[in-house]
Amino acid sequence: MAGIVVVGSQWGDEGKGKITNFISQDSDMVVRYQGGNNAGHTIYVDGKKFELSSVPSGIFNPNRLAVIGNGCVVNPKALLAELHEIQEKGVTTENLRISDRAHVIFPYHMLIDQLADAKKGDGKIGTTGRGIGPTYMDKAARVGIRIVDLLDEEILRERLANVLAEKNEVLEKIYDHAPFDLEELVAEYVAYGQKLKPYIVDTTVLINEYLDDNKRVLFEGAQGAMLDIDQGTYPYVTSSSPVGGGATIGAGVGPTKITRVVGVAKAYTSRVGDGPFPTELFDEVGDRIREIGHEYGVVTKRPRRIGWLDTVVLRHSARIGGFTHLSLNSLDVLSGLETVKLAVAYELDGQRITHYPASLKDVQRVTPVYEELPGWSEDITGIKSRDELPANAENYLKRVEELIGVPLYTFAVGPSNEQTIILFDIWNKE
Ligand code: GDP
Ligand code: IMO
Ligand code: MG
């Protein structure tokens, strides 16, 4: 029995999809356990580029199941469009499974997400506008509608009638927006239910059967630790738990089933959306990294904010996520810089601190304490092993491992599959 979790260790977009895709080559099942189509995971399969939002990165092998777990939120319309797009590229999606317990994103969730965030003005979160927060709010408020409800028109109508009464009042009275029509929504969502029916199962039973049969199950996190609702830069976070432990709740497996947690990071930091970011760069170094790294969001196409690697953040993520290994992507993007900086601590009111403060005000006031390492000018995009790295690039990797206290599993020198250097077989690692 083996369960590996792949999680983001920064503010998302660390290259999790790519690492999941690698590890999934030797797995029997890949499970998404939280989030929804706010995610955008870039992967290359047989030279073709895919940008997955709701569909797990394990979809590409028909002998492997790709599961959307109970902790996810699902926009059926967007999911069907994504499946169609994948099928158009010649990939079968029959191996998809969707949890009957996952919650459904409705158009009113998306609308309220966008209207509510815009209303916050300067204090906006900068959400993806996909309705993620409002859907998780309804789940917690116990007025959510689950995938299983789409298969029963009577229950769907009854639950939707209750919910719409309140949502329409909010839309009309607070946002001066037209209401939704109950029967139109029922008809549309019953039809989605029928289209998705072949994929809908009790995924909790399925995942546990796989684990009990000693099959290899990979859990694919979306977002990242700093966007975690409990441990991230609250309130500038998403509404789910991307951390390693989230896999247990969002997939319905016990914590004893998880044997490894791979934290994925970039060799620098990026963030899309608002909120504190202590090592953010506002100079030409940041612009250079953004351009070389093509740092524009997959989902919303927004330019990503860029900064130096922050090991205070990574230690926080490793601690709360229980990282056993680290994957560091985009080392190539730092090539050509005279020096590279690593934040090793923060200074707050003249005191050195090594943990990430809870108080937003404190995070906004900290000054990073940097260690400046010599850069490397060599082109590293063609290297095939760690010992081919220039000495200064190797020093950088080693220092990151030391500062976080977690060994590297992979590092990458470019976006394509051949540019990820895998240091060992993680399924068989002692
Ligand atoms: P995810 O959301 O964590 O799966 O990551 P995204 O796909 O949103 O963003 C990662 C971006 O970095 C994508 O555009 C990748 O193609 C790119 N990428 C991943 N690894 C590397 C790397 O080693 N070097 C470079 N230059 N780009 C990379
Ligand atoms: P992947 O899986 C980067 C950010 C949004 C916003 C905040 C809340 O590709 O790494 P939400 O729509 O979730 O309520 O927005 O979280 N965000 C992401 N940033 N990568 C993601 O996913 C993200 N998903 C959400 O920009 O700041
Ligand atoms: Mg992404």
Coordinates of C-alpha atoms and ligand atoms in Angstrom, one line a residue:
M1 CA 0.0 0.0 0.0
A2 CA 1.4 3.4 -1.0
G3 CA -0.1 6.8 -1.2
I4 CA 2.0 9.7 -2.4
V5 CA 0.8 13.3 -2.2
V6 CA 2.1 16.1 -4.5
V7 CA 1.5 19.5 -3.1
G8 CA 2.3 23.1 -3.9
S9 CA 4.6 24.8 -1.4
Q10 CA 4.2 28.4 -2.4
W11 CA 1.2 30.3 -3.8
G12 CA 0.3 27.9 -6.6
D13 CA 1.7 27.4 -10.1
E14 CA 4.9 25.7 -8.9
G15 CA 4.7 23.0 -11.6
K16 CA 2.6 20.4 -9.6
G17 CA 0.8 19.1 -12.7
K18 CA 4.2 18.3 -14.3
I19 CA 5.5 16.4 -11.3
T20 CA 2.2 14.6 -10.8
N21 CA 2.3 13.5 -14.4
F22 CA 5.8 12.1 -13.9
I23 CA 5.0 10.1 -10.7
S24 CA 1.7 9.0 -12.3
Q25 CA 3.6 7.0 -14.9
D26 CA 4.1 4.3 -12.3
S27 CA 0.8 4.7 -10.5
D28 CA -2.6 3.0 -10.7
M29 CA -4.7 6.0 -9.8
V30 CA -4.4 9.8 -9.5
V31 CA -6.8 11.7 -7.2
R32 CA -7.5 15.4 -7.1
Y33 CA -8.7 16.1 -3.5
Q34 CA -9.5 19.8 -3.3
G35 CA -10.1 22.9 -5.3
G36 CA -11.8 23.1 -8.7
N37 CA -11.3 24.8 -12.0
N38 CA -9.4 27.7 -10.3
A39 CA -6.4 25.4 -10.9
G40 CA -4.4 25.4 -14.1
H41 CA -1.9 22.6 -14.4
T42 CA 0.4 22.6 -17.4
I43 CA 1.7 19.2 -18.7
Y44 CA 3.2 17.9 -21.9
V45 CA 2.2 14.5 -23.2
D46 CA 3.7 13.1 -26.4
G47 CA 4.8 16.6 -27.2
K48 CA 1.3 18.1 -26.8
K49 CA 0.6 20.8 -24.3
F50 CA -2.4 20.4 -21.9
E51 CA -3.7 22.9 -19.4
L52 CA -5.9 20.9 -17.0
S53 CA -8.2 22.7 -14.6
S54 CA -10.6 20.1 -13.1
V55 CA -9.4 16.9 -14.6
P56 CA -6.6 15.1 -12.7
S57 CA -3.2 14.9 -14.4
G58 CA -3.5 11.1 -14.5
I59 CA -6.1 11.1 -17.3
F60 CA -3.6 10.3 -20.0
N61 CA -3.2 6.5 -19.4
P62 CA -6.5 4.6 -20.0
N63 CA -5.2 1.9 -17.6
R64 CA -5.0 4.3 -14.7
L65 CA -8.0 5.9 -13.0
A66 CA -8.2 9.7 -12.7
V67 CA -10.4 10.6 -9.8
I68 CA -12.1 13.9 -8.8
G69 CA -12.4 13.4 -5.0
N70 CA -15.1 14.4 -2.6
G71 CA -13.2 17.4 -1.4
C72 CA -13.3 19.0 -4.9
V73 CA -15.8 21.5 -6.2
V74 CA -17.0 20.8 -9.7
N75 CA -18.4 23.1 -12.4
P76 CA -20.2 20.5 -14.6
K77 CA -20.3 22.8 -17.7
A78 CA -16.6 23.6 -17.5
L79 CA -15.7 20.0 -16.8
L80 CA -17.6 18.8 -19.8
A81 CA -15.9 21.4 -22.0
E82 CA -12.5 20.4 -20.6
L83 CA -13.2 16.7 -21.3
H84 CA -14.3 17.6 -24.8
E85 CA -11.1 19.5 -25.4
I86 CA -9.0 16.6 -24.1
Q87 CA -10.9 14.1 -26.3
E88 CA -10.3 16.3 -29.3
K89 CA -6.6 15.8 -28.8
G90 CA -7.1 12.1 -29.1
V91 CA -7.2 11.2 -25.4
T92 CA -9.8 8.9 -24.0
T93 CA -11.5 10.1 -20.8
E94 CA -13.3 6.9 -19.9
N95 CA -10.9 6.4 -17.0
L96 CA -12.3 9.5 -15.2
R97 CA -14.3 9.0 -11.9
I98 CA -16.1 11.7 -10.1
S99 CA -17.1 11.6 -6.4
D100 CA -20.8 11.6 -5.8
R101 CA -20.1 13.7 -2.7
A102 CA -18.2 16.5 -4.5
H103 CA -20.0 19.8 -4.4
V104 CA -21.4 21.5 -7.5
I105 CA -20.4 25.0 -8.7
F106 CA -23.5 26.8 -10.0
P107 CA -23.6 30.1 -12.0
Y108 CA -24.7 32.0 -9.0
H109 CA -21.5 31.0 -7.2
M110 CA -19.4 32.4 -10.0
L111 CA -21.4 35.6 -10.2
I112 CA -21.4 36.2 -6.4
D113 CA -17.6 35.4 -6.4
Q114 CA -17.0 38.1 -9.0
L115 CA -19.4 40.7 -7.6
A116 CA -18.3 40.2 -4.0
D117 CA -14.6 40.4 -4.8
A118 CA -15.1 43.5 -6.9
K119 CA -17.1 45.2 -4.1
K120 CA -14.1 44.8 -1.8
G121 CA -12.2 47.4 -3.8
D122 CA -8.6 47.7 -2.6
G123 CA -9.1 44.8 -0.2
K124 CA -10.0 42.4 -3.0
I125 CA -8.6 38.8 -2.9
G126 CA -8.2 38.7 -6.7
T127 CA -9.9 35.4 -6.9
T128 CA -10.1 33.5 -10.2
G129 CA -13.8 34.3 -10.3
R130 CA -14.7 30.6 -10.7
G131 CA -17.1 30.5 -7.8
I132 CA -14.8 28.5 -5.6
G133 CA -15.3 30.5 -2.3
P134 CA -19.1 30.7 -2.5
T135 CA -19.4 27.0 -3.3
Y136 CA -17.3 26.0 -0.3
M137 CA -19.3 28.5 1.8
D138 CA -22.5 26.8 0.8
K139 CA -20.9 23.4 1.7
A140 CA -20.0 24.7 5.2
A141 CA -23.4 26.3 5.5
R142 CA -25.0 23.0 4.6
V143 CA -26.9 24.4 1.7
G144 CA -24.6 23.0 -1.0
I145 CA -25.7 20.8 -3.8
R146 CA -23.6 17.7 -4.5
I147 CA -22.9 15.7 -7.6
V148 CA -25.2 12.9 -6.4
D149 CA -28.1 15.4 -6.3
L150 CA -27.8 16.0 -10.1
L151 CA -29.0 12.5 -10.6
D152 CA -32.3 13.0 -8.9
E153 CA -34.4 15.8 -10.4
E154 CA -36.8 15.9 -7.5
I155 CA -34.1 16.4 -4.9
L156 CA -32.3 18.9 -7.1
R157 CA -35.4 21.0 -7.6
E158 CA -36.2 21.0 -3.9
R159 CA -32.6 21.9 -2.8
L160 CA -32.2 24.5 -5.6
A161 CA -35.5 26.1 -4.8
N162 CA -34.4 26.7 -1.2
V163 CA -31.0 28.0 -2.2
L164 CA -32.2 30.2 -5.0
A165 CA -34.7 31.9 -2.8
E166 CA -31.7 33.3 -0.8
K167 CA -29.2 33.7 -3.7
N168 CA -31.7 35.7 -5.8
E169 CA -32.5 38.0 -3.0
V170 CA -28.8 38.6 -2.5
L171 CA -28.3 39.2 -6.2
E172 CA -31.2 41.6 -6.6
K173 CA -30.9 43.5 -3.3
I174 CA -27.2 43.7 -2.8
Y175 CA -25.8 43.6 -6.3
D176 CA -28.8 44.9 -8.3
H177 CA -28.4 41.9 -10.5
A178 CA -31.1 39.8 -12.4
P179 CA -32.2 36.6 -10.6
F180 CA -31.8 33.0 -11.8
D181 CA -34.7 31.0 -13.0
L182 CA -35.3 27.8 -11.0
E183 CA -36.7 25.7 -13.9
E184 CA -34.0 26.8 -16.3
L185 CA -31.3 25.8 -13.9
V186 CA -32.9 22.5 -13.0
A187 CA -33.2 21.5 -16.7
E188 CA -29.6 22.5 -17.4
Y189 CA -28.1 20.7 -14.4
V190 CA -30.2 17.6 -14.8
A191 CA -28.8 17.3 -18.3
Y192 CA -25.2 17.7 -17.0
G193 CA -26.0 15.0 -14.4
Q194 CA -27.0 12.6 -17.2
K195 CA -23.8 13.4 -19.2
L196 CA -21.6 12.9 -16.2
K197 CA -23.4 9.8 -14.9
P198 CA -21.0 7.3 -16.4
Y199 CA -18.2 8.8 -14.3
I200 CA -20.0 9.2 -11.0
V201 CA -19.2 6.7 -8.3
D202 CA -18.5 6.5 -4.5
T203 CA -14.8 7.4 -5.0
T204 CA -14.0 6.8 -1.3
V205 CA -14.8 3.1 -1.6
L206 CA -12.8 2.9 -4.9
I207 CA -9.7 4.7 -3.6
N208 CA -9.6 2.6 -0.4
E209 CA -10.0 -0.6 -2.4
Y210 CA -7.0 0.4 -4.5
L211 CA -5.0 1.1 -1.4
D212 CA -6.0 -2.1 0.3
D213 CA -5.0 -4.0 -2.9
N214 CA -1.5 -2.5 -2.6
K215 CA -2.0 -0.4 -5.7
R216 CA -0.2 2.9 -6.1
V217 CA -2.4 5.9 -5.5
L218 CA -1.1 9.4 -6.2
F219 CA -2.9 12.4 -4.7
E220 CA -2.6 15.6 -6.7
G221 CA -2.9 18.9 -4.8
A222 CA -4.0 22.1 -6.5
Q223 CA -3.1 25.6 -5.3
G224 CA -0.4 25.7 -2.6
A225 CA 0.3 25.8 1.1
M226 CA 0.3 29.6 1.2
L227 CA -3.2 29.6 -0.3
D228 CA -4.4 27.1 2.3
I229 CA -7.5 28.3 4.2
D230 CA -5.9 27.5 7.6
Q231 CA -2.2 27.9 7.0
G232 CA -1.9 30.4 4.2
T233 CA -1.9 34.2 4.1
Y234 CA -5.5 34.5 5.3
P235 CA -7.7 36.1 4.1
Y236 CA -5.7 36.1 0.8
V237 CA -6.2 32.4 0.3
T238 CA -8.4 29.9 -1.5
S239 CA -11.3 28.2 0.4
S240 CA -9.9 24.7 0.6
S241 CA -6.9 22.8 2.2
P242 CA -4.2 22.2 -0.4
V243 CA -1.7 20.9 2.2
G244 CA -0.7 17.3 2.5
G245 CA -3.3 16.5 5.1
G246 CA -6.1 17.8 2.9
A247 CA -5.7 14.6 0.9
T248 CA -7.1 12.6 3.7
I249 CA -10.3 14.6 4.0
G250 CA -10.7 15.4 0.4
A251 CA -10.2 11.8 -0.8
G252 CA -11.7 10.0 2.2
V253 CA -8.6 8.0 3.2
G254 CA -7.0 7.7 6.6
P255 CA -3.7 9.6 7.4
T256 CA -1.9 6.2 7.8
K257 CA -2.3 5.6 4.0
I258 CA 0.0 8.5 3.0
T259 CA 3.6 7.4 2.8
R260 CA 5.3 10.3 1.0
V261 CA 4.6 14.0 0.5
V262 CA 6.4 15.8 -2.3
G263 CA 6.4 19.5 -1.9
V264 CA 6.8 21.3 -5.3
A265 CA 8.4 24.7 -5.5
K266 CA 9.9 27.0 -8.1
A267 CA 13.5 28.1 -7.7
Y268 CA 12.0 31.6 -7.1
T269 CA 8.5 32.6 -6.0
S270 CA 5.4 33.7 -8.0
R271 CA 2.0 34.8 -6.9
V272 CA -1.1 35.6 -8.9
G273 CA -3.8 37.5 -7.0
D274 CA -3.5 39.9 -4.1
G275 CA -2.1 39.6 -0.7
P276 CA 1.3 39.8 1.1
F277 CA 4.5 38.6 -0.5
P278 CA 7.6 39.5 1.5
T279 CA 10.2 38.7 -1.2
E280 CA 8.4 40.4 -4.1
L281 CA 10.6 42.1 -6.6
F282 CA 9.5 45.3 -8.3
D283 CA 12.7 45.8 -10.3
E284 CA 14.1 44.7 -13.6
V285 CA 15.2 41.3 -12.0
G286 CA 11.6 40.6 -11.4
D287 CA 10.6 41.6 -14.9
R288 CA 13.4 39.4 -16.3
I289 CA 12.2 36.4 -14.4
R290 CA 8.6 37.0 -15.4
E291 CA 9.5 37.1 -19.1
I292 CA 12.0 34.2 -19.1
G293 CA 9.7 32.1 -17.0
H294 CA 6.6 33.1 -19.0
E295 CA 4.9 33.9 -15.7
Y296 CA 1.3 34.6 -16.8
G297 CA -1.6 32.7 -15.2
V298 CA -3.0 29.6 -16.9
V299 CA -6.6 30.3 -15.8
T300 CA -6.9 34.1 -15.8
K301 CA -3.8 35.1 -17.9
R302 CA -2.9 37.6 -15.3
P303 CA 0.9 38.5 -15.1
R304 CA 2.2 36.7 -12.0
R305 CA 4.0 38.7 -9.3
I306 CA 7.6 37.6 -8.9
G307 CA 10.1 37.4 -6.0
W308 CA 13.1 35.6 -4.6
L309 CA 12.8 32.1 -3.1
D310 CA 11.5 32.4 0.4
T311 CA 12.7 29.6 2.7
V312 CA 10.7 30.9 5.6
V313 CA 7.7 30.1 3.4
L314 CA 9.1 26.7 2.3
R315 CA 9.9 25.7 5.9
H316 CA 6.4 26.6 6.9
S317 CA 5.0 24.5 4.0
A318 CA 7.2 21.6 4.8
R319 CA 6.2 21.7 8.4
I320 CA 2.5 21.8 7.9
G321 CA 2.6 19.5 4.9
G322 CA 4.9 16.9 6.3
F323 CA 7.1 17.0 3.2
T324 CA 9.4 13.9 2.8
H325 CA 10.8 15.3 -0.5
L326 CA 11.1 18.4 -2.6
S327 CA 10.8 19.1 -6.3
L328 CA 12.4 22.3 -7.4
N329 CA 11.3 23.6 -10.8
S330 CA 12.5 26.4 -13.1
L331 CA 16.2 26.6 -12.0
D332 CA 16.9 27.6 -15.6
V333 CA 15.0 30.8 -15.2
L334 CA 17.7 32.0 -12.7
S335 CA 20.6 31.5 -15.1
G336 CA 22.5 34.6 -16.2
L337 CA 21.9 36.5 -12.9
E338 CA 25.1 37.8 -11.3
T339 CA 23.9 36.8 -7.8
V340 CA 20.8 35.0 -6.6
K341 CA 19.1 35.7 -3.3
L342 CA 17.4 33.4 -0.8
A343 CA 15.3 34.7 2.1
V344 CA 16.5 32.8 5.2
A345 CA 14.5 34.7 7.9
Y346 CA 12.6 37.9 8.4
E347 CA 13.2 40.9 10.5
L348 CA 10.3 42.3 12.4
D349 CA 10.7 45.3 14.8
G350 CA 14.4 44.7 14.9
Q351 CA 13.9 41.0 15.9
R352 CA 14.9 38.1 13.6
I353 CA 12.1 35.6 13.1
T354 CA 12.2 32.3 11.3
H355 CA 8.5 31.5 11.1
Y356 CA 5.7 32.9 9.0
P357 CA 3.6 35.3 11.2
A358 CA -0.2 34.8 11.4
S359 CA -0.9 38.5 11.5
L360 CA -1.4 40.0 8.1
K361 CA -0.1 43.3 9.5
D362 CA 3.1 41.7 10.7
V363 CA 3.6 39.9 7.3
Q364 CA 3.2 43.3 5.6
R365 CA 5.9 44.8 7.9
V366 CA 8.6 42.1 7.7
T367 CA 11.8 42.7 5.9
P368 CA 13.4 39.5 4.4
V369 CA 16.9 38.6 5.6
Y370 CA 18.7 37.5 2.4
E371 CA 21.6 35.2 1.8
E372 CA 23.2 36.2 -1.5
L373 CA 24.8 33.4 -3.5
P374 CA 26.9 33.7 -6.7
G375 CA 24.9 33.1 -9.8
W376 CA 25.8 31.1 -12.9
S377 CA 25.9 32.2 -16.5
E378 CA 25.9 28.8 -18.2
D379 CA 22.9 27.5 -20.2
I380 CA 21.7 24.6 -18.1
T381 CA 18.6 23.7 -20.1
G382 CA 20.2 20.7 -21.7
I383 CA 21.7 19.0 -18.7
K384 CA 20.7 15.4 -17.9
S385 CA 22.1 14.9 -14.4
R386 CA 22.7 16.7 -11.2
D387 CA 26.5 16.4 -11.5
E388 CA 26.4 18.3 -14.8
L389 CA 25.2 21.5 -13.0
P390 CA 27.6 24.4 -12.8
A391 CA 29.1 24.6 -9.3
N392 CA 27.1 27.7 -8.3
A393 CA 23.8 26.2 -9.4
E394 CA 24.6 23.0 -7.4
N395 CA 25.5 25.2 -4.4
Y396 CA 22.1 26.9 -4.7
L397 CA 20.2 23.6 -4.8
K398 CA 22.3 22.3 -1.8
R399 CA 21.6 25.4 0.2
V400 CA 17.8 25.1 -0.5
E401 CA 17.9 21.5 0.7
E402 CA 19.8 22.5 3.9
L403 CA 17.6 25.5 4.7
I404 CA 14.4 23.5 4.3
G405 CA 15.7 20.3 5.8
V406 CA 14.1 18.2 3.0
P407 CA 16.0 16.3 0.3
L408 CA 15.4 16.9 -3.4
Y409 CA 13.4 14.3 -5.4
T410 CA 13.6 16.2 -8.7
F411 CA 14.8 19.5 -10.1
A412 CA 14.0 21.0 -13.5
V413 CA 15.8 23.1 -16.0
G414 CA 13.0 23.7 -18.4
P415 CA 9.3 23.1 -18.9
S416 CA 9.5 20.0 -21.1
N417 CA 9.5 16.5 -19.7
E418 CA 13.2 15.7 -20.6
Q419 CA 14.2 18.8 -18.6
T420 CA 13.1 17.4 -15.3
I421 CA 15.9 15.5 -13.6
I422 CA 14.6 12.7 -11.4
L423 CA 17.0 11.7 -8.7
F424 CA 15.5 8.3 -7.7
D425 CA 12.4 6.1 -8.0
I426 CA 10.1 7.6 -5.4
W427 CA 7.7 4.6 -5.2
N428 CA 10.6 2.3 -4.1
K429 CA 12.6 4.8 -2.0
E430 CA 13.3 3.6 1.5
Ligands
GDP1 P1 0.9 24.1 -11.5 O1 -0.4 24.9 -11.3 O2 1.6 23.9 -10.2 O3 0.7 22.7 -12.2 O4 1.8 24.9 -12.4 P2 1.4 25.8 -13.8 O5 1.3 24.8 -14.9 O6 0.3 26.7 -13.5 O7 2.7 26.7 -13.9 C1 4.0 26.2 -14.1 C2 4.6 26.9 -15.3 O8 6.0 26.8 -15.3 C3 4.1 26.3 -16.6 O9 4.0 27.3 -17.6 C4 5.2 25.3 -16.9 O10 5.3 25.0 -18.3 C5 6.4 26.1 -16.4 N1 7.5 25.2 -15.9 C6 7.4 24.1 -15.2 N2 8.7 23.7 -14.9 C7 9.5 24.5 -15.5 C8 11.0 24.7 -15.6 O11 11.7 23.8 -15.0 N3 11.5 25.7 -16.3 C9 10.7 26.6 -16.9 N4 11.3 27.6 -17.6 N5 9.4 26.6 -16.9 C10 8.8 25.5 -16.2
IMO2 P1 -2.9 25.9 -9.3 O1 -3.4 24.6 -8.9 C1 -2.2 30.1 -8.4 C2 -5.4 32.2 -6.1 C3 -6.2 33.3 -6.8 C4 -6.5 34.2 -5.6 C5 -6.7 33.1 -4.5 C6 -8.2 32.8 -4.3 O2 -2.8 26.2 -10.8 O3 -1.6 26.2 -8.6 P2 -10.0 31.4 -5.6 O4 -10.5 31.6 -7.0 O5 -9.3 30.1 -5.4 O6 -11.0 31.8 -4.6 O7 -8.8 32.5 -5.5 O8 -6.1 32.0 -4.9 N1 -5.4 30.9 -6.8 C7 -4.3 30.4 -7.5 N2 -3.1 30.9 -7.7 N3 -2.5 28.9 -8.8 C8 -3.7 28.3 -8.5 O9 -3.9 27.0 -8.8 C9 -4.7 29.1 -7.9 N4 -6.0 28.9 -7.5 C10 -6.4 30.0 -6.8 O10 -5.4 34.0 -7.8 O11 -5.3 34.9 -5.2
MG3 MG -1.3 26.5 -12.1

